[in-house]
mmCIF file of C-alpha atoms in Angstrom:
data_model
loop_
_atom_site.group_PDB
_atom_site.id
_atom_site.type_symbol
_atom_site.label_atom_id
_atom_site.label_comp_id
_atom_site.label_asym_id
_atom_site.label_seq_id
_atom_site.Cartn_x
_atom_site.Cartn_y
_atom_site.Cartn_z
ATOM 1 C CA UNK A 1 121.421 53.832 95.557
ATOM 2 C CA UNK A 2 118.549 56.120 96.655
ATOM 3 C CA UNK A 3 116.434 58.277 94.672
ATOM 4 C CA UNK A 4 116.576 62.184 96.233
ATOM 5 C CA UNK A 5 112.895 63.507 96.260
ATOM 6 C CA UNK A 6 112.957 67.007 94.487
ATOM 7 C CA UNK A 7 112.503 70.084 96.880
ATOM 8 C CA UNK A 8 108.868 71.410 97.566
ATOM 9 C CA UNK A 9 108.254 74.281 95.279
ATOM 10 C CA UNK A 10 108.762 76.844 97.883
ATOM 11 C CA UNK A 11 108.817 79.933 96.072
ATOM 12 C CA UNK A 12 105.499 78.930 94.265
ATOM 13 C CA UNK A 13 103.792 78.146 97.946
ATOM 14 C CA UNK A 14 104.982 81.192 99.081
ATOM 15 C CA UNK A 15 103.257 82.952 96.262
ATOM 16 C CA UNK A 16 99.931 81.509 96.757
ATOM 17 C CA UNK A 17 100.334 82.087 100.810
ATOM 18 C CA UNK A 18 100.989 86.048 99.831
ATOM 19 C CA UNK A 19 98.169 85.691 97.934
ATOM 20 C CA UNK A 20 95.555 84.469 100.482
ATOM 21 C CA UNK A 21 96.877 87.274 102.587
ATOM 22 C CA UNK A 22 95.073 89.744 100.790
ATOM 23 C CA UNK A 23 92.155 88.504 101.901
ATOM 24 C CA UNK A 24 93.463 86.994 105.418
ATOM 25 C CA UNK A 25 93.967 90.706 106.090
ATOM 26 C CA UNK A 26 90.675 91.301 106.429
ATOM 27 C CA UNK A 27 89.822 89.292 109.316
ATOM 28 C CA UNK A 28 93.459 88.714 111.364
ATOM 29 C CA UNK A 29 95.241 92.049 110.077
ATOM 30 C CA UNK A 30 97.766 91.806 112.895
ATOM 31 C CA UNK A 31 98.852 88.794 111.480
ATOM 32 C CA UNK A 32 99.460 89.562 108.089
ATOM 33 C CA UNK A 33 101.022 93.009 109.054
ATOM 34 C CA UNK A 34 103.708 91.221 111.234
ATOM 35 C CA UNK A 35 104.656 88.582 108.385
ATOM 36 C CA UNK A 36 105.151 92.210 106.148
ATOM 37 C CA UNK A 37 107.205 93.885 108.836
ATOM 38 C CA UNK A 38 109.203 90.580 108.317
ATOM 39 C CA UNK A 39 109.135 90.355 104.223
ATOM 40 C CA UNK A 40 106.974 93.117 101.949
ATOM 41 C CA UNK A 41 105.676 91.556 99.333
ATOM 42 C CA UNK A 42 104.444 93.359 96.390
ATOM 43 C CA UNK A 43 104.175 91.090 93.924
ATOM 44 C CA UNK A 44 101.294 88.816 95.193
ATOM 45 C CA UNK A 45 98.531 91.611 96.063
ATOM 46 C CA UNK A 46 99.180 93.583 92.652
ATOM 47 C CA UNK A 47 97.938 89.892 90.419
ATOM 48 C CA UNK A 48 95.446 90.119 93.187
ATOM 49 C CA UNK A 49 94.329 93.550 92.353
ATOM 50 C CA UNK A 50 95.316 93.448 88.914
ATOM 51 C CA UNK A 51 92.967 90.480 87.954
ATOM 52 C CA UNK A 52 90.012 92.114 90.170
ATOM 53 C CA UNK A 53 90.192 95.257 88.062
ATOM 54 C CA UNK A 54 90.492 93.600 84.832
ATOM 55 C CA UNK A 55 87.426 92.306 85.502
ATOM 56 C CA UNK A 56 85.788 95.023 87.553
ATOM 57 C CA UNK A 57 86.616 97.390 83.788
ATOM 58 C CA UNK A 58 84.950 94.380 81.925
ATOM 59 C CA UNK A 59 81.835 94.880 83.837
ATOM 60 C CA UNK A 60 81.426 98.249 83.909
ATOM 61 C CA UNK A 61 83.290 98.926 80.146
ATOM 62 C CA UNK A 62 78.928 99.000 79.021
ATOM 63 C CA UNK A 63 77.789 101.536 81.846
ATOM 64 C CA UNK A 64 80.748 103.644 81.625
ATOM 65 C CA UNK A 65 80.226 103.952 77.872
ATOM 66 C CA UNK A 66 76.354 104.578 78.445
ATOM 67 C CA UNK A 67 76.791 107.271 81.121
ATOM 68 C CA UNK A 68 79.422 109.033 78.650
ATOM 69 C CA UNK A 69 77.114 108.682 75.705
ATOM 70 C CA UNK A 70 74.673 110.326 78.341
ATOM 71 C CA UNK A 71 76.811 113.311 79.007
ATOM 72 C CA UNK A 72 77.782 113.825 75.344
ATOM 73 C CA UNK A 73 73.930 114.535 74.178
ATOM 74 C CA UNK A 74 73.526 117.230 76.722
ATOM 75 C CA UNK A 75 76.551 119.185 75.670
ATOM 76 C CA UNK A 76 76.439 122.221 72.919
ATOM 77 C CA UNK A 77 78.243 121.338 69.757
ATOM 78 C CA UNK A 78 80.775 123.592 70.879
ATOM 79 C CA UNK A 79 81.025 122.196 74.230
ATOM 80 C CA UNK A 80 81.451 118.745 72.339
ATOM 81 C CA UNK A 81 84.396 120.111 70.060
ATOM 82 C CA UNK A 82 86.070 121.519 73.690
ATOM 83 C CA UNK A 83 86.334 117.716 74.493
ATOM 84 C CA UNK A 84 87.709 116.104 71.167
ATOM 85 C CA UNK A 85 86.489 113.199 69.616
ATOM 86 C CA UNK A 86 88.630 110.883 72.482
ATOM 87 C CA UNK A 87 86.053 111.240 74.975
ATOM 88 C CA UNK A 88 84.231 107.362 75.819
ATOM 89 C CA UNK A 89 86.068 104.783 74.489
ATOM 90 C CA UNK A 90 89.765 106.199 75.346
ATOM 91 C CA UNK A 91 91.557 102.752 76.788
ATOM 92 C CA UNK A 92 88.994 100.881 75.748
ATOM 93 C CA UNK A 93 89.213 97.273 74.050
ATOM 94 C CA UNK A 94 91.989 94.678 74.674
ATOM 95 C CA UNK A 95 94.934 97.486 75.060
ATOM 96 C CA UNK A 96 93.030 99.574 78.093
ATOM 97 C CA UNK A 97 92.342 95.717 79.571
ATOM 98 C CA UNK A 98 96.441 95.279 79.120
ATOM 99 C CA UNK A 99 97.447 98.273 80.867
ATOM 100 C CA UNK A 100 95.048 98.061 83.594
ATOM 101 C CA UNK A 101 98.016 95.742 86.070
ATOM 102 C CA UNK A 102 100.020 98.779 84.469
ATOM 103 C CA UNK A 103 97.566 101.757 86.056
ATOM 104 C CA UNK A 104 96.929 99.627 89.640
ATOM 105 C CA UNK A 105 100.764 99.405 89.951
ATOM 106 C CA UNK A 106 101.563 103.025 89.094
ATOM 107 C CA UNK A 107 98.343 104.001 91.468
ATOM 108 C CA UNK A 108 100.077 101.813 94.282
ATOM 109 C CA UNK A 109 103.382 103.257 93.862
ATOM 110 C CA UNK A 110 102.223 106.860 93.761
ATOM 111 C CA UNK A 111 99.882 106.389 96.922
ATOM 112 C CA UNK A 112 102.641 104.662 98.529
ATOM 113 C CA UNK A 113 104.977 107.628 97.774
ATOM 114 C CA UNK A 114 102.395 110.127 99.205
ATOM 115 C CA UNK A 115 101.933 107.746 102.051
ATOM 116 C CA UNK A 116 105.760 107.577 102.455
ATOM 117 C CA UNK A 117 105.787 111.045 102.936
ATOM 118 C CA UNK A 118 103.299 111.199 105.379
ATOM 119 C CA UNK A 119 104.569 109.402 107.321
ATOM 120 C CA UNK A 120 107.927 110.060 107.576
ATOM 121 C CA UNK A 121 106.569 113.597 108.752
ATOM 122 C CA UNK A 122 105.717 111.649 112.244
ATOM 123 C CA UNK A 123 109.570 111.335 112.753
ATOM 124 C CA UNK A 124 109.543 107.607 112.509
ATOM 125 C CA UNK A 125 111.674 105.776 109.541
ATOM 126 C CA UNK A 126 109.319 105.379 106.530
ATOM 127 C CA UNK A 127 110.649 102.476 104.311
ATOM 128 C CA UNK A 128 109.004 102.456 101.044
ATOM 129 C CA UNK A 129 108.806 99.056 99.968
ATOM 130 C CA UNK A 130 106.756 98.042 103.487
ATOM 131 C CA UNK A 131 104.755 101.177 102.896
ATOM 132 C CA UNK A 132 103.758 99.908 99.600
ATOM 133 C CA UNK A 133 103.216 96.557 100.600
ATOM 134 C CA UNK A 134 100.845 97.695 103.523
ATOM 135 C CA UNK A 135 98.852 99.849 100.959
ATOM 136 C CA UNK A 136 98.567 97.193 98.490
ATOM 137 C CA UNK A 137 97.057 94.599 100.790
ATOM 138 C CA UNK A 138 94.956 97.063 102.245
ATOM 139 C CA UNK A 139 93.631 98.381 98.812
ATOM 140 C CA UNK A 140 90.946 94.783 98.727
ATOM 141 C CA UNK A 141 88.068 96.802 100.535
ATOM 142 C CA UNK A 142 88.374 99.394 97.322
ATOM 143 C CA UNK A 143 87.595 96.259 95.416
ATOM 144 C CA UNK A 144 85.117 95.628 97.344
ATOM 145 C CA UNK A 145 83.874 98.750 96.709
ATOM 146 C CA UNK A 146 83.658 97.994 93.165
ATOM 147 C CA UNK A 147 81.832 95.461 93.751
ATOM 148 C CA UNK A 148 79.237 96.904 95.449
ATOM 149 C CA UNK A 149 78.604 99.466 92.755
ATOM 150 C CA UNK A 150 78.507 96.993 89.771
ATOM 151 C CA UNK A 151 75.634 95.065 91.832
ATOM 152 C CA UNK A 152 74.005 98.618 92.068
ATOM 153 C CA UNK A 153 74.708 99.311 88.405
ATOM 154 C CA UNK A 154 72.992 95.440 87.257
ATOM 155 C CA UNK A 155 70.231 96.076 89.551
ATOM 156 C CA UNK A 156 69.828 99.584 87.640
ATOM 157 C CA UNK A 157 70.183 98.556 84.731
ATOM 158 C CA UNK A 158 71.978 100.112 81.631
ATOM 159 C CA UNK A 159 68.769 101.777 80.472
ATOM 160 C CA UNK A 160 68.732 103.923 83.676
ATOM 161 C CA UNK A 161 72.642 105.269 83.037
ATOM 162 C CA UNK A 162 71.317 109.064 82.549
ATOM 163 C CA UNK A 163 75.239 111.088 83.341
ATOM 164 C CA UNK A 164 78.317 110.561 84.719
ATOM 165 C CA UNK A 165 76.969 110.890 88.458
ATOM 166 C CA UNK A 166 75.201 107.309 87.694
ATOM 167 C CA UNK A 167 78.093 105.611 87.658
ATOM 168 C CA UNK A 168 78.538 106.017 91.594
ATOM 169 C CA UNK A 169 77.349 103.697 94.330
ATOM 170 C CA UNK A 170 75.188 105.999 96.684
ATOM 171 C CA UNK A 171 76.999 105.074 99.830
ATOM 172 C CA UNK A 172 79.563 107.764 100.341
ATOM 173 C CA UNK A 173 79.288 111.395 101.904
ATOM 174 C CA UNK A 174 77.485 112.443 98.201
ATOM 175 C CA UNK A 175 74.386 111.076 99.658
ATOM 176 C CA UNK A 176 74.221 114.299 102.109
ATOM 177 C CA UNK A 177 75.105 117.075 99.226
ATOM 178 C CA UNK A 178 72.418 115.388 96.080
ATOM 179 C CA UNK A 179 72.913 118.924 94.614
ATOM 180 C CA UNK A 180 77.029 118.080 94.244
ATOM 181 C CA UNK A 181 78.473 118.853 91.435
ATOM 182 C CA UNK A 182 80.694 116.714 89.091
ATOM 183 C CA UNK A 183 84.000 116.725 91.186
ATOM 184 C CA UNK A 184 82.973 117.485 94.458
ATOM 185 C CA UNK A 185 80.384 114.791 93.795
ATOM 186 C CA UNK A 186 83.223 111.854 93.298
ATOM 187 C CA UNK A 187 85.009 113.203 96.128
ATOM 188 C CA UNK A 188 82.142 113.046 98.454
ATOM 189 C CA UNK A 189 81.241 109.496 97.145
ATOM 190 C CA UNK A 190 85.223 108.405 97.976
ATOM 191 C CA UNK A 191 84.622 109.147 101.525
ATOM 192 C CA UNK A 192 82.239 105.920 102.607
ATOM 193 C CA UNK A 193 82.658 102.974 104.983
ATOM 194 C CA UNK A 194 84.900 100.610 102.281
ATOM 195 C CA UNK A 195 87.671 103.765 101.983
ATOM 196 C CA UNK A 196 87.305 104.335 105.629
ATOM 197 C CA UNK A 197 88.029 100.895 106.538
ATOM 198 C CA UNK A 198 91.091 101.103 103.722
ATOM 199 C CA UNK A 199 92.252 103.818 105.735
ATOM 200 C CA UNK A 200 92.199 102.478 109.237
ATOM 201 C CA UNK A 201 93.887 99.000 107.693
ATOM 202 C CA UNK A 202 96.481 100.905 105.889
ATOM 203 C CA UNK A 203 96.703 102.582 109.590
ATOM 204 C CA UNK A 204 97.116 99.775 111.455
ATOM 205 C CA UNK A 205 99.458 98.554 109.317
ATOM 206 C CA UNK A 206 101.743 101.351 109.210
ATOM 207 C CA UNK A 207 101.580 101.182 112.719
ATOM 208 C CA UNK A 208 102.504 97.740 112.998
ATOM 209 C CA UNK A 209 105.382 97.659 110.921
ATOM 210 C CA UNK A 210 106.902 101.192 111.408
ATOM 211 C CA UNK A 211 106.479 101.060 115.747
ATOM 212 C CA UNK A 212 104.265 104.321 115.182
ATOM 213 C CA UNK A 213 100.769 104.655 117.374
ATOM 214 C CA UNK A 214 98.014 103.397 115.794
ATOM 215 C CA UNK A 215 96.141 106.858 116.271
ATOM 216 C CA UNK A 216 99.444 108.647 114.764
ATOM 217 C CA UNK A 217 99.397 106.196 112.221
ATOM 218 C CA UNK A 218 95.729 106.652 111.125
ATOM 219 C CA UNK A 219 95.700 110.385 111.160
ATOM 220 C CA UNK A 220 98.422 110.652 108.659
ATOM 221 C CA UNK A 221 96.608 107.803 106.665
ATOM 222 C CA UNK A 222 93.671 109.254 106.385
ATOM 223 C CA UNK A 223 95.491 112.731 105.058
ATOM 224 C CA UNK A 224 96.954 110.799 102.665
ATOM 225 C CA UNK A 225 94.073 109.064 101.581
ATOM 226 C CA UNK A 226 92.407 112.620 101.013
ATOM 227 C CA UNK A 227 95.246 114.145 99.167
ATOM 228 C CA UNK A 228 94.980 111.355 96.746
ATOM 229 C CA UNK A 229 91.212 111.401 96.603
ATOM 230 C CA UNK A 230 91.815 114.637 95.302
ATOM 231 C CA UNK A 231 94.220 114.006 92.506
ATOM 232 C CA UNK A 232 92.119 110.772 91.294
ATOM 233 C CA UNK A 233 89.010 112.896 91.397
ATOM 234 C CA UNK A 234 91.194 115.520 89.253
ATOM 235 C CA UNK A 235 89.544 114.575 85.398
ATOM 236 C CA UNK A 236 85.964 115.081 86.765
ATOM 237 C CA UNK A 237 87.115 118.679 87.594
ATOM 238 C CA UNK A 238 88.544 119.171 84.191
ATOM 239 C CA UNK A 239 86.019 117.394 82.218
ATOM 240 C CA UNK A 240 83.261 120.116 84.383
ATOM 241 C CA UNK A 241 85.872 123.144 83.787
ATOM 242 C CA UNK A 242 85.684 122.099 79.897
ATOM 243 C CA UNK A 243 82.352 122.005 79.858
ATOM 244 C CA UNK A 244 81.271 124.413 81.885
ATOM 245 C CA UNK A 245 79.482 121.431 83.868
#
């Protein structure tokens, strides 16, 4: 009488394999795009993102809360009452760190919806779930981003953090306008070589799993992307209407 082996965990090395996707995108795209025309997955990039942001927000939490400390003393006691008492620490502490996975999944699925849109506009038969799996694997060069701008904020220093504007890493289209203010300033600075290659992964995705041109599939990225930049860069534009800033 034999002894039957138990089955390999399957589901569990399928999970890490999604996993090391997000990053095997990166370099073999093609690849990774055909195995999500055959199965989205959604569940392996978002505690791929999710985890990266938790600790991006950990990292930054002490330049965020020195740039907004920053803007606070150069406001008129009336300008401070305009923005409450909520201003810095709003989502702070171990709650804002809990509903971070919360935020990057909402984000997805919004940008996913707008993307959905987009392009279904091109005639071709947008199916949400591959949308949003496309546009969460392609979201790693936004990390990335991050990245970059906590070196440049460590190499700054905290001491340094003299407004909001400090915050950004000087490699987007801000660098041509210095003079920009508040909102058009993070909407410049989301235009730069980590969201343009987002955009033209996200593209050749779309294109890959949706039988669209890759040119097609770009352009209506990229409008996407914009639209969104927009909306995220939306607070800035209120915080400066406030504050007359």
């Amino acid at each position: 009488m034999g002894v039957t082996a138990p089955p390999p965990a399957t589901s569990q090395t399928s999970l890490i394999s999604d996993m090391l996707d997000v990053f095997n995108v990166l370099h073999d795209p093609a690849a990774v795009f055909n195995r999500i025309k055959e199965r989205p997955r959604i569940l392996a990039p978002w505690i791929v993102l999710s985890v990266a942001f938790v600790v991006i927000t950990i990292l930054t939490r002490p330049y965020q809360q020195a740039a907004m400390d920053a803007f606070k003393a150069t406001l008129t006691p009336e300008q401070a009452a305009k923005m409450g008492a909520g201003g810095a620490g709003g989502g702070g502490g171990v709650v804002g760190l809990v509903l971070t996975p919360v935020g990057v999944l909402a984000a997805l699925a919004i940008g996913a919806g707008v993307l959905w849109m987009a392009v279904a506009i091109t005639g071709a038969q947008a199916r949400y779930k591959t949308v949003l799996s496309v546009l969460a694997y392609s979201c790693i060069t936004y990390v990335f981003f991050a990245v970059v701008g906590i070196v440049v904020l460590l190499v700054r220093g905290k001491q340094t953090i003299a407004g909001l504007a400090d915050l950004r890493a000087p490699l987007g289209l801000d660098l041509l306008v210095p003079n920009a203010g508040l909102y058009l300033g993070t909407v410049l600075n989301g235009i730069n070589p980590f969201s343009v290659w987002g955009v033209w992964l996200t593209g050749t995705g779309i294109s890959i799993t949706h039988g669209t041109s890759r040119g097609t599939a770009i352009a209506v990225t990229a409008g996407a992307f914009l639209l969104c930049l927009l909306i995220i860069a939306a607070p800035t534009l209120l915080l400066g209407l406030v504050t007359k800033q």
